[in-house]
Each structure stands twice: as structure tokens, then as C-alpha cells.
């Protein structure tokens, strides 16, 4: 689900809210407005932040107040109030001049968010699209029930026993939990990540006293042995904590949370194939590119550039680059950089904290 806010100055404030909630057929169509009243909480996914904390109050006098807080981007937070009406005793419509697409539905004490076409949300993150009645901890980043396990950039998981390992690159943290009989669960500082030469795999290792954790991530297709769902990465873990009698091995699958790791923002080029940009260029400033609204702009060793860029799945199609025409030491590195993306379609993937572009004979490695 996307909650998209477009804010302009003055009285022209427009808030586009795409929020639709599901209701069970067992809800009595004659249920009173008072019975629907309550406060619902949740931490919903966000395209460019860890999550959106939501508080929705439905009043007994056909009023509502919707508060949203973008974690880490509080300047985008908002409060909307207004009246709501009912249609067919099953659909609630929020009436407000600054809200569009505003139909709500309820199931018992939970609100299930549907897609823009009223379809149910499927897949790995479907459980994240729920608001809970009278459970404010559901909207807290550090609440006991919910959300710390959802604030992650990469998630690995497996079965028999069920386990999860979540990487938060922004906070430099790893969180592990399991239904193993000894129930190990902990959060620790992320160590330095080790990459394979082709960046198709990465690993990290932690050893402190009696506690040990090794995580290996390989970029190969992996199928969940219970759900059958396909993932892009295989994850293997070795773990021993002071509550465990011996070292245990876990195997499962993983994916990056790409709704939180969008390509938007500035990425610095650190390697072209085996060439270290900082070492070879002799410059203190790394080349970079910046994704903005379907376009890119950036700077090589000497010259600035811009173009269009269209992302489609795991590939990016670049238009012809418009560049300045200066010359300086390291211009050959810049020419190699530009030649990879200029008018070409390339594949991309994440590797730990890195973004990797691949094309025949070339591999560009970026970091935020």
C-alpha cells in the first residue's frame, strides 16, 4: 500500500490517501455507528522510510481523525479530521475536502488495508497492512508486539523451527529471533560485511564471549519449503548463545525490502570491475548518480551528466547521457562509467549495503 501525501503551500493543500479496509460478511449490517467507534493503530510500510505510524480515530458521531507519522521524516506527518458516511451498511466514506479515495471497511477489531483497486494485498508483507483497535503499541517502533521485526532492509527466514534474521543498515543492527526450544532472541551491532569478488554473496560474523553468529547470504533463487514462495537469496546461519547448549545451523531464504530501499537518492561509485575509483582517480570526491522522478543526474570524475532512467523489475533503462565536455586526470574511468549506462539497459541488485549494476563485461558498485 502507498500512502501518498502531496503538500503544497497555502490553501492548496492536497492529501492523496489510498487506504481501503476489509470487512467480514459476518458484520451485522444494522450495526450502529457507536459500535464502529474506536481508535486503530498500525505501523504500515513506507517506500522511503522505516514505516508510517498510523492512528485512526472513528468517532461515535460520524467523525474521524487520521494521524500519520513518517518514521525518520516527521516533517511529512499530518493530521486530517472530518465526517464520515456509510453506504450499504458496509462501506465507510471519509468526507473531507483534502482526501481523495477514502473508503474504509472493518473486520472485528482489525482494519485490513487493501490495494488501490480494492484487492487484498498478498505476499511477504501482507501482514504489515493491518490496523489494530485499542492497541497503541502497534504503532510504535519499539513496541513489544509489533514493529521492530518489520523495520529492516534485508530479512532472512526459515522453518522447522521458525526463525528470522533482520538487517537494519541505517541503524547498523541485526535482530535474530527463533522458536528454537531455547528461544534465542537478540539485537546486536552489525559487524563489517565481507563481500565475494563478484558481490553475489556477502557475510558477517559476530563473536562475543559465549555468543556467536555467522550469516551467509547468496544471490541464488530459493524456495520456501512450506509456502513455496520464491526468494532471490539463500540465507544460512550458524548461531550459539549463552542460552544454547551447542552451535545450531539454520537455512532459509531472504529478500531485500525494496519498498524501503528504493533507488532514489545519491549513490557513490566505488568500483568499476576490479578498479578502485578512489585509488585510481586520485580525487577526494567519488563519482555519483542521483535518481529523481524518472531521471538521473550526477557527476563523473570531471563532468556532470543527466538523462532519463526507467526502472522495470530488476533492470534499468537509461537514455542518452547529456554531459559537459571537460578533461582531467582519471577521464578514462569516467568514460568507462558513462559507457556502461549511456543509452543501455543494465541489471541491478543489492549486496549488503551496496548497489551493483551489471552488464556484459562490466560491474559497477555503488554505496549510499
XYZ file of C-alpha atoms in Angstrom:
368
model
C 0.000 0.000 0.000
C 1.105 3.521 -0.661
C 0.008 6.412 1.494
C 0.956 9.333 -0.710
C 0.890 12.885 0.588
C 1.363 15.742 -1.852
C 1.616 19.004 0.054
C 1.640 22.486 -1.479
C 1.831 25.823 0.323
C -1.193 27.944 1.228
C -4.743 26.734 0.942
C -3.934 24.402 -1.923
C -3.066 21.533 0.379
C -3.961 18.219 -1.200
C -3.543 14.912 0.533
C -3.966 11.772 -1.518
C -4.828 8.913 0.754
C -5.096 5.438 -0.717
C -6.496 3.498 2.228
C -9.174 0.802 1.934
C -10.013 -1.612 4.706
C -11.717 -5.030 4.563
C -14.873 -6.104 6.424
C -16.221 -9.568 7.104
C -19.638 -10.579 5.815
C -20.432 -11.556 9.393
C -20.601 -7.888 10.410
C -24.243 -7.159 11.048
C -25.386 -4.589 8.508
C -27.525 -2.943 11.167
C -24.543 -2.411 13.464
C -24.717 1.075 14.927
C -22.222 3.851 14.341
C -21.329 3.728 18.035
C -20.237 0.094 17.727
C -17.780 1.060 14.975
C -16.265 3.820 17.065
C -12.741 3.306 18.329
C -9.073 4.054 17.777
C -6.991 1.904 15.436
C -3.199 1.756 15.298
C -0.595 0.331 12.977
C 2.868 0.701 11.511
C 2.448 0.495 7.754
C 5.170 0.066 5.111
C 6.744 3.171 3.605
C 8.554 3.495 0.264
C 11.406 5.644 1.565
C 11.367 5.349 5.364
C 11.197 2.570 8.001
C 7.422 2.835 8.367
C 4.352 5.037 8.744
C 2.885 5.174 12.250
C -0.896 5.467 11.896
C -3.586 6.395 14.408
C -7.175 6.425 13.111
C -9.967 7.537 15.438
C -13.526 6.736 14.341
C -15.963 8.763 16.393
C -19.427 7.807 17.545
C -20.894 10.939 15.985
C -19.708 10.052 12.471
C -16.398 11.862 12.808
C -12.834 10.717 12.226
C -9.272 11.857 12.886
C -6.382 10.328 10.968
C -2.839 10.942 12.219
C 0.176 9.701 10.254
C 3.834 9.957 11.263
C 6.594 9.024 8.836
C 9.355 7.476 10.934
C 12.538 9.499 10.471
C 10.732 12.031 8.265
C 8.431 13.736 10.735
C 8.138 16.841 8.522
C 5.833 14.763 6.305
C 3.495 13.883 9.171
C -0.117 15.024 9.050
C -3.459 15.091 10.853
C -6.748 15.006 8.956
C -10.186 15.382 10.540
C -13.691 15.246 9.096
C -17.027 13.469 8.936
C -17.711 10.027 7.520
C -20.805 8.499 5.952
C -21.935 4.919 5.385
C -23.076 3.208 2.215
C -24.880 -0.123 2.286
C -24.012 -0.519 5.967
C -20.631 -1.943 4.976
C -18.545 0.874 3.479
C -17.412 3.948 5.397
C -16.530 7.015 3.328
C -14.376 9.723 4.861
C -15.775 13.113 3.904
C -13.036 15.734 3.586
C -12.022 18.302 1.005
C -8.386 17.253 1.272
C -8.834 13.480 0.982
C -9.416 11.504 -2.196
C -10.173 7.748 -2.483
C -11.419 7.438 1.054
C -13.424 4.244 1.536
C -12.946 2.228 4.731
C -14.209 -1.147 5.919
C -13.778 -3.022 9.203
C -13.307 -6.656 10.304
C -13.888 -7.252 14.005
C -11.204 -5.283 15.876
C -8.786 -5.052 12.964
C -8.664 -2.934 9.828
C -7.158 -4.674 6.815
C -5.710 -2.420 4.145
C -6.495 -3.290 0.524
C -4.846 -2.159 -2.690
C -5.872 0.794 -4.821
C -8.307 -1.405 -6.769
C -9.854 -2.838 -3.581
C -7.887 -6.065 -3.967
C -6.398 -7.805 -0.965
C -2.667 -7.389 -0.505
C -0.762 -10.636 -0.980
C 2.802 -11.733 -0.468
C 5.547 -11.425 2.101
C 4.383 -8.104 3.545
C 0.622 -8.703 3.662
C 0.637 -8.928 7.472
C 2.089 -5.418 7.645
C -1.118 -3.855 6.296
C -3.227 -4.112 9.451
C -4.534 -1.536 11.942
C -5.454 -2.785 15.414
C -8.191 -1.445 17.671
C -7.125 -0.079 21.076
C -3.534 -1.373 20.771
C -1.344 1.764 20.571
C 1.865 -0.278 20.834
C 1.173 -1.470 17.280
C 2.120 1.994 16.004
C 5.362 2.246 17.980
C 8.753 1.432 16.511
C 9.880 -0.116 19.788
C 6.550 -1.599 20.840
C 6.612 -5.050 22.421
C 4.197 -6.575 19.930
C 4.991 -5.312 16.618
C 7.239 -3.392 14.708
C 10.925 -3.878 15.389
C 10.909 -7.023 13.273
C 9.393 -5.058 10.402
C 11.944 -2.233 10.411
C 14.566 -3.878 8.252
C 16.391 -3.632 4.943
C 17.066 -7.342 4.462
C 15.100 -10.193 6.003
C 16.020 -13.865 6.108
C 13.708 -16.539 7.481
C 13.234 -20.288 7.661
C 11.109 -23.089 9.070
C 11.345 -26.044 11.454
C 11.978 -24.234 13.707
C 10.693 -20.854 12.552
C 13.376 -18.160 12.648
C 14.042 -14.648 11.342
C 17.129 -12.517 10.944
C 16.587 -8.837 10.101
C 19.251 -6.368 8.976
C 18.752 -2.641 9.550
C 21.547 -0.951 7.629
C 20.568 2.567 8.691
C 20.823 1.647 12.387
C 23.680 -0.820 11.774
C 21.757 -3.524 13.663
C 20.945 -7.217 13.315
C 17.909 -8.719 15.051
C 17.531 -12.507 15.371
C 14.649 -14.484 16.820
C 13.571 -18.121 16.700
C 11.087 -20.666 18.022
C 14.001 -22.976 18.811
C 13.411 -24.607 22.240
C 16.000 -22.382 23.907
C 14.318 -19.363 22.264
C 17.355 -17.236 21.397
C 16.433 -13.650 20.552
C 18.728 -10.678 20.476
C 19.668 -7.457 18.732
C 23.332 -6.701 18.102
C 25.529 -4.187 16.333
C 26.189 -5.191 12.738
C 29.859 -6.015 12.069
C 31.675 -5.189 8.871
C 30.217 -7.036 5.900
C 32.516 -9.237 3.777
C 31.720 -9.464 0.054
C 32.614 -12.073 -2.533
C 34.663 -10.747 -5.500
C 31.568 -10.695 -7.733
C 29.326 -9.235 -4.976
C 26.857 -12.090 -5.458
C 27.278 -13.137 -1.844
C 28.086 -11.463 1.442
C 28.509 -12.465 5.052
C 29.065 -11.108 8.540
C 30.384 -12.745 11.699
C 29.966 -11.791 15.361
C 31.741 -13.407 18.287
C 31.417 -12.086 21.848
C 32.039 -14.320 24.855
C 29.746 -17.336 24.562
C 27.719 -15.735 21.784
C 28.467 -16.403 18.123
C 26.569 -15.551 14.933
C 27.558 -16.127 11.313
C 25.213 -15.099 8.489
C 25.920 -16.093 4.864
C 23.760 -14.635 2.084
C 23.998 -15.898 -1.517
C 22.257 -14.417 -4.530
C 20.600 -17.606 -5.798
C 16.922 -18.490 -6.179
C 15.487 -20.015 -3.012
C 12.085 -21.597 -2.400
C 10.400 -21.557 0.987
C 9.884 -25.214 1.891
C 6.467 -24.544 3.439
C 4.787 -21.763 1.435
C 6.520 -22.498 -1.869
C 7.215 -18.773 -2.270
C 10.315 -17.928 -4.301
C 13.004 -15.594 -2.978
C 16.069 -14.049 -4.561
C 18.555 -15.033 -1.858
C 19.587 -18.106 0.136
C 20.446 -17.484 3.798
C 22.434 -19.759 6.098
C 23.120 -19.088 9.766
C 25.335 -20.577 12.443
C 24.441 -19.454 15.953
C 25.385 -20.141 19.550
C 24.208 -18.064 22.510
C 24.715 -18.438 26.253
C 21.195 -19.933 26.452
C 22.009 -22.679 23.908
C 23.801 -25.963 24.621
C 25.569 -26.160 21.245
C 26.042 -24.482 17.876
C 22.927 -24.627 15.700
C 22.607 -24.293 11.919
C 19.646 -22.625 10.207
C 18.889 -22.475 6.478
C 16.237 -20.462 4.672
C 15.551 -17.714 2.168
C 15.673 -13.949 2.099
C 14.865 -10.741 0.252
C 15.636 -7.061 0.439
C 12.750 -4.859 1.427
C 12.814 -2.839 -1.778
C 9.871 -0.668 -0.741
C 12.252 0.718 1.887
C 15.424 0.537 -0.246
C 14.324 2.427 -3.350
C 16.862 3.553 -5.919
C 16.021 7.149 -5.093
C 18.794 9.198 -3.554
C 22.502 9.592 -4.221
C 24.739 6.592 -4.878
C 28.548 6.943 -4.942
C 30.551 4.839 -7.394
C 33.336 2.988 -5.568
C 34.417 0.280 -8.054
C 34.325 -0.496 -11.760
C 35.107 -4.197 -12.130
C 38.437 -4.554 -10.266
C 39.293 -0.860 -10.381
C 39.096 1.088 -7.127
C 37.793 4.559 -8.023
C 39.378 6.413 -5.112
C 42.795 4.872 -5.674
C 42.913 5.307 -9.454
C 41.271 8.701 -9.799
C 43.401 10.449 -7.197
C 40.336 12.534 -6.359
C 38.874 13.006 -2.888
C 35.365 13.078 -4.387
C 33.746 9.939 -5.744
C 31.585 9.974 -8.893
C 27.909 9.674 -8.104
C 24.474 9.417 -9.626
C 21.175 10.625 -8.228
C 17.753 9.172 -9.113
C 14.953 11.755 -9.260
C 11.421 11.253 -10.615
C 12.287 9.098 -13.621
C 15.564 10.891 -14.341
C 19.172 10.688 -13.234
C 21.832 13.308 -12.811
C 25.287 13.128 -11.353
C 28.982 13.692 -11.787
C 31.814 11.561 -13.101
C 35.482 12.271 -12.463
C 35.384 15.507 -14.482
C 31.931 16.061 -15.954
C 28.328 16.336 -14.834
C 25.607 14.390 -16.648
C 21.844 13.852 -16.805
C 19.424 11.557 -18.577
C 16.149 9.694 -18.195
C 16.052 6.363 -16.334
C 13.230 3.805 -16.300
C 13.227 1.065 -13.666
C 11.468 -2.182 -14.631
C 11.801 -5.033 -12.171
C 15.499 -5.802 -11.746
C 16.637 -3.760 -14.732
C 17.124 -0.069 -15.506
C 16.954 1.512 -18.974
C 18.974 4.710 -19.347
C 18.530 7.315 -22.056
C 21.383 9.003 -23.865
C 23.538 10.986 -21.457
C 23.897 14.746 -21.758
C 27.306 15.669 -20.347
C 29.698 18.555 -20.036
C 32.937 18.261 -22.038
C 35.815 18.845 -19.608
C 39.019 16.832 -19.331
C 41.040 15.938 -16.254
C 43.139 13.103 -14.756
C 41.052 9.935 -14.455
C 38.936 10.698 -17.515
C 39.282 7.051 -18.677
C 37.445 5.894 -15.535
C 34.683 8.374 -16.238
C 34.407 7.226 -19.846
C 34.086 3.600 -18.706
C 31.401 4.627 -16.173
C 29.423 6.586 -18.768
C 29.764 3.866 -21.423
C 28.036 1.308 -19.181
C 24.894 3.369 -18.644
C 24.723 5.621 -21.733
C 21.609 4.531 -23.650
C 21.768 0.994 -22.263
C 19.663 -1.375 -20.218
C 21.501 -2.842 -17.234
C 20.620 -5.247 -14.430
C 20.939 -4.255 -10.795
C 20.825 -5.879 -7.373
C 21.629 -5.099 -3.753
C 24.521 -6.744 -1.924
C 24.606 -5.934 1.759
C 24.885 -2.147 1.887
C 25.911 -1.923 -1.771
C 24.044 -1.368 -5.048
C 25.501 -3.266 -8.018
C 24.939 -2.581 -11.748
C 25.809 -5.414 -14.133
C 26.096 -5.536 -17.910
C 28.133 -7.798 -20.210
C 31.752 -7.400 -19.148
C 31.112 -4.693 -16.560
C 30.165 -4.412 -12.913
C 29.635 -1.048 -11.184
C 29.481 -0.996 -7.378
C 27.833 1.925 -5.561
C 27.187 2.772 -1.947
C 24.913 5.322 -0.284
